[in-house]
Tab-separated table of C-alpha atoms and ligand atoms in Angstrom:
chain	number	residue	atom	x	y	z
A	2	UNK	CA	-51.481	34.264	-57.443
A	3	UNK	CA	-50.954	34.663	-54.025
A	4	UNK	CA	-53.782	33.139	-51.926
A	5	UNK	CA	-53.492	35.546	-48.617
A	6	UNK	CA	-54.286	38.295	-51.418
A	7	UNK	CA	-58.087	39.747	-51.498
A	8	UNK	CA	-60.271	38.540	-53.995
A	9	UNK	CA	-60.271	40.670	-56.849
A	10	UNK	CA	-62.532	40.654	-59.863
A	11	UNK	CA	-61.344	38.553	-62.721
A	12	UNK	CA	-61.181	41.154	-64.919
A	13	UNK	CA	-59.217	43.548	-62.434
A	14	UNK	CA	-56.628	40.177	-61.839
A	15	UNK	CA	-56.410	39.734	-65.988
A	16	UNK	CA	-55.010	43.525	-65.663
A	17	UNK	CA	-52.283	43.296	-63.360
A	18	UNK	CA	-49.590	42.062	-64.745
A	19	UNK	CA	-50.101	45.000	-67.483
A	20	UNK	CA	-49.745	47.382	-64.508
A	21	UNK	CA	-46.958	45.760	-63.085
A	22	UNK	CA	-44.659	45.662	-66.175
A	23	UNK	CA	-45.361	49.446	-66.859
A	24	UNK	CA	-44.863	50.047	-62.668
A	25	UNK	CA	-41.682	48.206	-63.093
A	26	UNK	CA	-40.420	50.219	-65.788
A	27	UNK	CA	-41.350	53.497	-63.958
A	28	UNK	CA	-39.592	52.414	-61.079
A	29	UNK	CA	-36.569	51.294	-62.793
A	30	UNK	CA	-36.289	54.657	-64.380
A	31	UNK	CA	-36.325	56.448	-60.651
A	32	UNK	CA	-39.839	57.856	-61.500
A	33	UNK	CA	-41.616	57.731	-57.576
A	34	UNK	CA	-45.244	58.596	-58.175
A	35	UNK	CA	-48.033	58.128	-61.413
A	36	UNK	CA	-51.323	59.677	-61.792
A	37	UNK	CA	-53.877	57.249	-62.693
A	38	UNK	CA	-54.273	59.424	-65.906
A	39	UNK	CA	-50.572	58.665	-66.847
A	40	UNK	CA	-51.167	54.972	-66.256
A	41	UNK	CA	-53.991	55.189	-68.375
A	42	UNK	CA	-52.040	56.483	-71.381
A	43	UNK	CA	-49.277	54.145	-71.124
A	44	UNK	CA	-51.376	50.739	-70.593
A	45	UNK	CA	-55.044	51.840	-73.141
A	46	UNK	CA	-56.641	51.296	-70.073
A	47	UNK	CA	-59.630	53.914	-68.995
A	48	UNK	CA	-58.305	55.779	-66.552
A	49	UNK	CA	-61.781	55.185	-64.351
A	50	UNK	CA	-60.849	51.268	-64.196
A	51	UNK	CA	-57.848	51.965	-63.015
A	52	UNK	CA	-59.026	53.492	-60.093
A	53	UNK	CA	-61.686	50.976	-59.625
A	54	UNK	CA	-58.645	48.148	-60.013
A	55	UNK	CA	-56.528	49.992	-57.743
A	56	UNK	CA	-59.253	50.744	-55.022
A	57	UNK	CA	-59.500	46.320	-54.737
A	58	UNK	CA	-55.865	46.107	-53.603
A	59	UNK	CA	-55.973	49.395	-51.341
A	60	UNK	CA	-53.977	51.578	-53.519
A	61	UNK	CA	-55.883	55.090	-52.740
A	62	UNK	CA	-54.065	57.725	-55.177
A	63	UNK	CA	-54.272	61.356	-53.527
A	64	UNK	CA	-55.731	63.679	-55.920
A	65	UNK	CA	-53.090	66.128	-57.032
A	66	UNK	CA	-50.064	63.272	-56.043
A	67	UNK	CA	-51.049	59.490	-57.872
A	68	UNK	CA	-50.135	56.744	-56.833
A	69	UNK	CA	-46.747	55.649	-55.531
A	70	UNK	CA	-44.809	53.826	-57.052
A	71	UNK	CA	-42.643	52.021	-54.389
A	72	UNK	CA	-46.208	51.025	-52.843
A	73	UNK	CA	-47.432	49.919	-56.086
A	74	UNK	CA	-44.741	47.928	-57.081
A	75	UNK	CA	-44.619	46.138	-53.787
A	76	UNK	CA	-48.147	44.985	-53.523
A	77	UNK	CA	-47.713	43.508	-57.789
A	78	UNK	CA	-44.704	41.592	-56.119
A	79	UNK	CA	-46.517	40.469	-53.678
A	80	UNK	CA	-50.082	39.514	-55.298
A	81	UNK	CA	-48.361	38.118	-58.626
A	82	UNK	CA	-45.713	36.457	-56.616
A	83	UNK	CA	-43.207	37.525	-58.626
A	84	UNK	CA	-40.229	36.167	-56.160
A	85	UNK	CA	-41.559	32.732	-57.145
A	86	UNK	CA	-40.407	31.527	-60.317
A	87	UNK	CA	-43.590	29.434	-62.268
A	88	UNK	CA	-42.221	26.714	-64.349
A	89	UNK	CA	-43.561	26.009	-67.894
A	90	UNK	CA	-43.148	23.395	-70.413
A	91	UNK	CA	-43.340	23.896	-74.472
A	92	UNK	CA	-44.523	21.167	-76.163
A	93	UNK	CA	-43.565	21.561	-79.938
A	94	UNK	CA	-40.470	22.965	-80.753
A	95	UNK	CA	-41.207	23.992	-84.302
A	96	UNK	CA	-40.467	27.680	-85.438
A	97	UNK	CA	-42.856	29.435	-82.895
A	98	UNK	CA	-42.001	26.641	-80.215
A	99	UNK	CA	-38.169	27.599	-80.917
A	100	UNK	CA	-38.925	31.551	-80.686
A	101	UNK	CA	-40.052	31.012	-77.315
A	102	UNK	CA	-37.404	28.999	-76.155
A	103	UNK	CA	-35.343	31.814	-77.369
A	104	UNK	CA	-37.661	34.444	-75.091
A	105	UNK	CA	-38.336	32.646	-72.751
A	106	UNK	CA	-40.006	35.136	-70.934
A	107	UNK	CA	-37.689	36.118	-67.881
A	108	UNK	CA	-37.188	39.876	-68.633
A	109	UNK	CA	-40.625	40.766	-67.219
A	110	UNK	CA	-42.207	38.014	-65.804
A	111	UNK	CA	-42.242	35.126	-63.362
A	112	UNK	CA	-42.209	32.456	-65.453
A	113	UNK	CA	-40.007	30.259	-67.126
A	114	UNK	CA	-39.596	27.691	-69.566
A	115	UNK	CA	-37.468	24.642	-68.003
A	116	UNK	CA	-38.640	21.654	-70.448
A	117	UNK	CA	-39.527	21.163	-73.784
A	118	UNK	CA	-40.901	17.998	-75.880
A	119	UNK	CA	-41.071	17.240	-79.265
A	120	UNK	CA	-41.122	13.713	-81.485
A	121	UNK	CA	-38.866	15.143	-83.918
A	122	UNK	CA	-35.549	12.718	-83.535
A	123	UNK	CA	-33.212	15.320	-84.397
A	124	UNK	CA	-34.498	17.790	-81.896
A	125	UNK	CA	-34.733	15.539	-79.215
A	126	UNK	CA	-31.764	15.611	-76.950
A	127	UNK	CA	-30.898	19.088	-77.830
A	128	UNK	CA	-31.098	22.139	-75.873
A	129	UNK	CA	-32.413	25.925	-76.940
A	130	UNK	CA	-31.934	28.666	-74.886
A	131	UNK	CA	-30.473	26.195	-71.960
A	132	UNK	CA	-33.889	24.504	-72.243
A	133	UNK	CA	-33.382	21.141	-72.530
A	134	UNK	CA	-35.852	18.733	-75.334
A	135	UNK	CA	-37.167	15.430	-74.650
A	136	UNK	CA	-39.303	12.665	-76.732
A	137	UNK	CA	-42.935	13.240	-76.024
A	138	UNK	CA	-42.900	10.001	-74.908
A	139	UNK	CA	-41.134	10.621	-71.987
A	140	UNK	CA	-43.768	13.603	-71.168
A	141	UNK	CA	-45.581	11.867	-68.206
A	142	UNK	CA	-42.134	10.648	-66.735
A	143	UNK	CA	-40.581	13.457	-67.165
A	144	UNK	CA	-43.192	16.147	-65.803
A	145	UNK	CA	-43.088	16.545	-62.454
A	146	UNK	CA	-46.350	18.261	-61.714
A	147	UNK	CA	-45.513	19.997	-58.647
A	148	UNK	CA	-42.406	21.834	-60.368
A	149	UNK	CA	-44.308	22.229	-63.743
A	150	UNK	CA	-48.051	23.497	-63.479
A	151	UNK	CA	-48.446	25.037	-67.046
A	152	UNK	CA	-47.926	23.705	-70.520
A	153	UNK	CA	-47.413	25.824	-73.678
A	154	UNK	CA	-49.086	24.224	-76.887
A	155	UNK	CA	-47.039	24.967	-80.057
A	156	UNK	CA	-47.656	21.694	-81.799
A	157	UNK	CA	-49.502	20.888	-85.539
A	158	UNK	CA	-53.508	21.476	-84.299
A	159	UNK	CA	-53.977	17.733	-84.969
A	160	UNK	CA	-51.443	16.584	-82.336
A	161	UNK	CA	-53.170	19.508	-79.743
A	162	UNK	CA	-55.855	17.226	-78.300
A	163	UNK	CA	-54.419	13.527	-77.725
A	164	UNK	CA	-51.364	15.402	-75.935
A	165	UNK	CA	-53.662	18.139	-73.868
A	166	UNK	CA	-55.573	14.591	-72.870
A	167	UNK	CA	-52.363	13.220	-71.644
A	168	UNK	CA	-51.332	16.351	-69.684
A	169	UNK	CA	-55.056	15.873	-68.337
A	170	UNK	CA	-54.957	12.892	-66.667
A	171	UNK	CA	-51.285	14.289	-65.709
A	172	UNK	CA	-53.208	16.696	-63.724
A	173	UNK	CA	-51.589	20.323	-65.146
A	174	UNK	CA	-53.066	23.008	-64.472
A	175	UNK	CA	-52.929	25.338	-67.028
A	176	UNK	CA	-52.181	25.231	-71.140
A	177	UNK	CA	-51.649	28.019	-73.418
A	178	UNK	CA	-52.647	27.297	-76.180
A	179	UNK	CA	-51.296	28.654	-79.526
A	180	UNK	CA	-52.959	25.943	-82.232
A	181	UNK	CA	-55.953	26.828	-83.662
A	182	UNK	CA	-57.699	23.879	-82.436
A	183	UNK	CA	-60.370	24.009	-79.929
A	184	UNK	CA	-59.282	22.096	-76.452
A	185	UNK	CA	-61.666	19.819	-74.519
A	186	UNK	CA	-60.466	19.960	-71.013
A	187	UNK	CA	-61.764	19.147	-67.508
A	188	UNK	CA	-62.922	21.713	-65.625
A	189	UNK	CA	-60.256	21.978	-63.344
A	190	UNK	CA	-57.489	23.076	-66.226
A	191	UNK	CA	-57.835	26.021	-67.513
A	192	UNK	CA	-57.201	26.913	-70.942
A	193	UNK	CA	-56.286	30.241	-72.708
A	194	UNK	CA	-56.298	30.147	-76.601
A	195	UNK	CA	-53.983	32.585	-78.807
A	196	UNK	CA	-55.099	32.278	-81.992
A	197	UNK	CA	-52.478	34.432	-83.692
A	198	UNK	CA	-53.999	33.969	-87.451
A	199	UNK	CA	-57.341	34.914	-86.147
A	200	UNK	CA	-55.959	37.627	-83.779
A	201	UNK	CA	-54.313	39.151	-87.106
A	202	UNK	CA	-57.675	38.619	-89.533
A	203	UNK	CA	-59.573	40.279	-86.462
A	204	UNK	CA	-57.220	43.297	-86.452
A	205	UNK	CA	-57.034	43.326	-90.510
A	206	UNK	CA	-60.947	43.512	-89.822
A	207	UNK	CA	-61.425	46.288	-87.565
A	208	UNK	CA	-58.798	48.265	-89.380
A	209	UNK	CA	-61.065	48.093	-92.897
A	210	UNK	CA	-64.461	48.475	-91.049
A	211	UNK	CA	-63.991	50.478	-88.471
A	212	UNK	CA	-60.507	52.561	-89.145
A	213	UNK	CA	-60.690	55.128	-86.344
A	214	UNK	CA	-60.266	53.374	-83.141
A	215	UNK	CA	-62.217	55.579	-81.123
A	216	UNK	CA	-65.575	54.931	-83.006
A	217	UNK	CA	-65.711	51.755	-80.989
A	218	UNK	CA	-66.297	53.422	-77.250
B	329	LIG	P1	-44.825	26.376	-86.106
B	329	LIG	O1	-44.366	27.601	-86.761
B	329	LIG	O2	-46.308	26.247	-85.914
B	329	LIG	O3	-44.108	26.071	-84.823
B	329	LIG	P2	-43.557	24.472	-87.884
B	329	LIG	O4	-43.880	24.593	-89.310
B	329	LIG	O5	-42.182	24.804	-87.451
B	329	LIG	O6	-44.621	25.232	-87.093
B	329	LIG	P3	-45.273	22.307	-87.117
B	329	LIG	O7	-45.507	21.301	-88.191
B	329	LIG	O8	-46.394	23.223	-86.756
B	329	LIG	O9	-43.901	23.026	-87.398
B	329	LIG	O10	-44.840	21.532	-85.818
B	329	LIG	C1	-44.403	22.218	-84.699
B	329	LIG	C2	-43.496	21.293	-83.910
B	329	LIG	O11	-44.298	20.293	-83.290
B	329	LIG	C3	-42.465	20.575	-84.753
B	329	LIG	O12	-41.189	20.696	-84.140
B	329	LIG	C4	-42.929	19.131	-84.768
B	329	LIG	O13	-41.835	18.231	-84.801
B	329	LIG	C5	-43.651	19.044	-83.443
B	329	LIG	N1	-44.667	17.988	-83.383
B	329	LIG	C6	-45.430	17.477	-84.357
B	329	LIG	N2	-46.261	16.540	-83.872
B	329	LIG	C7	-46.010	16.461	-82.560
B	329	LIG	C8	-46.510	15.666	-81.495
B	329	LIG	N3	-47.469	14.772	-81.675
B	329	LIG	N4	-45.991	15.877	-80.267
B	329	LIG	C9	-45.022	16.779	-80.046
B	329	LIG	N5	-44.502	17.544	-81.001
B	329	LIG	C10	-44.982	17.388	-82.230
């Protein structure tokens, strides 16, 4: 995140690459304005928030007109700092590890994966999706810090903790997490857990107990 931006709420910063993936579509398909209402529709997001979000950053829609999209699309460069590329590693590169490799994320985003690690002697030394797979044991030597901030978790949960310590006291500063297991971290790294079985059991859940989606507002 750019640090010249304002502060925004949490919440409001957790929505904005969601508006700036749909803006970038719009603008991409020549569209030049958006009503907060259309927004709405396209991202699930009330359409009140949105307006709340927007007003943070200085994007005052004109009733009858929206919001422009140029504008809009300028300022999510800008505050996500989308010219600057955020470098990633994957540590495991095991069927969902692999997947990502595969992705790797470029299409829509601003970050990418340059490294990956695994233990696994015939993956080591091979390269996915131009990204290129060391030992594990190489991690520390291997990571420089300043290029690579974030780590992406896709290891067996019982490996998850003795490598997030060692990507600790590396100093990164941020690990997605997709094992199920728990992560105990300094407070300086932060940590966001996907959970994909749970994610699925949750929806499974809501979908038998609650099957009409708007019983829930
Ligand atoms: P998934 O679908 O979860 O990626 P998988 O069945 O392909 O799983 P897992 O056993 O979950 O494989 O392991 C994921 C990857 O993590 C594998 O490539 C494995 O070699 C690697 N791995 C296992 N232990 C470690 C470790 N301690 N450090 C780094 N990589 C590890």
């Amino acid at each position: 995140m750019n640090h010249d931006s304002p502060k925004i709420p949490q919440a409001t910063a957790k929505r904005l690459p969601l508006y700036y993936r749909f803006i970038q579509n719009l603008h991409s398909s020549g569209k030049q304005r958006v009503s907060s209402a259309e927004l709405s529709e396209a991202v699930k997001v009330d359409s009140a928030t949105i307006r709340r979000d927007f007003s943070y950053f200085g994007a005052l829609g004109k009733k009858g007109y929206g919001y422009n999209v140029s504008y809009l699309l300028s300022f999510f460069r800008k505050t996500l700092d989308q010219d600057e590329i955020t470098n990633v590693a994957l540590i495991g590169v095991g069927n969902l590890g692999t997947a990502f490799l595969n992705y790797n994320f470029m299409k829509n985003n601003n970050t990418k994966i340059q490294i990956a690690f695994d233990v696994d002697e015939e993956k080591v030394g091979t390269v996915i999706g131009d990204v290129p797979i060391y030992h594990l044991d190489e991690l520390e030597e291997r990571l420089d810090l300043k290029e690579v901030p974030v780590a992406i978790l896709t290891v067996p949960s019982s490996a998850a903790q003795g490598i997030t310590d060692r990507l600790a006291e590396a100093q990164i500063k941020g690990i997605l997490n997709f094992t199920p297991a728990r992560l105990n971290v300094p407070p300086t790294i932060r940590v966001h857990h996907i959970d994909l079985a749970v994610e699925l059991q949750s929806l499974v859940y809501f979908l038998k107990n609650y099957p009409d989606a708007s019983d829930e507002k």
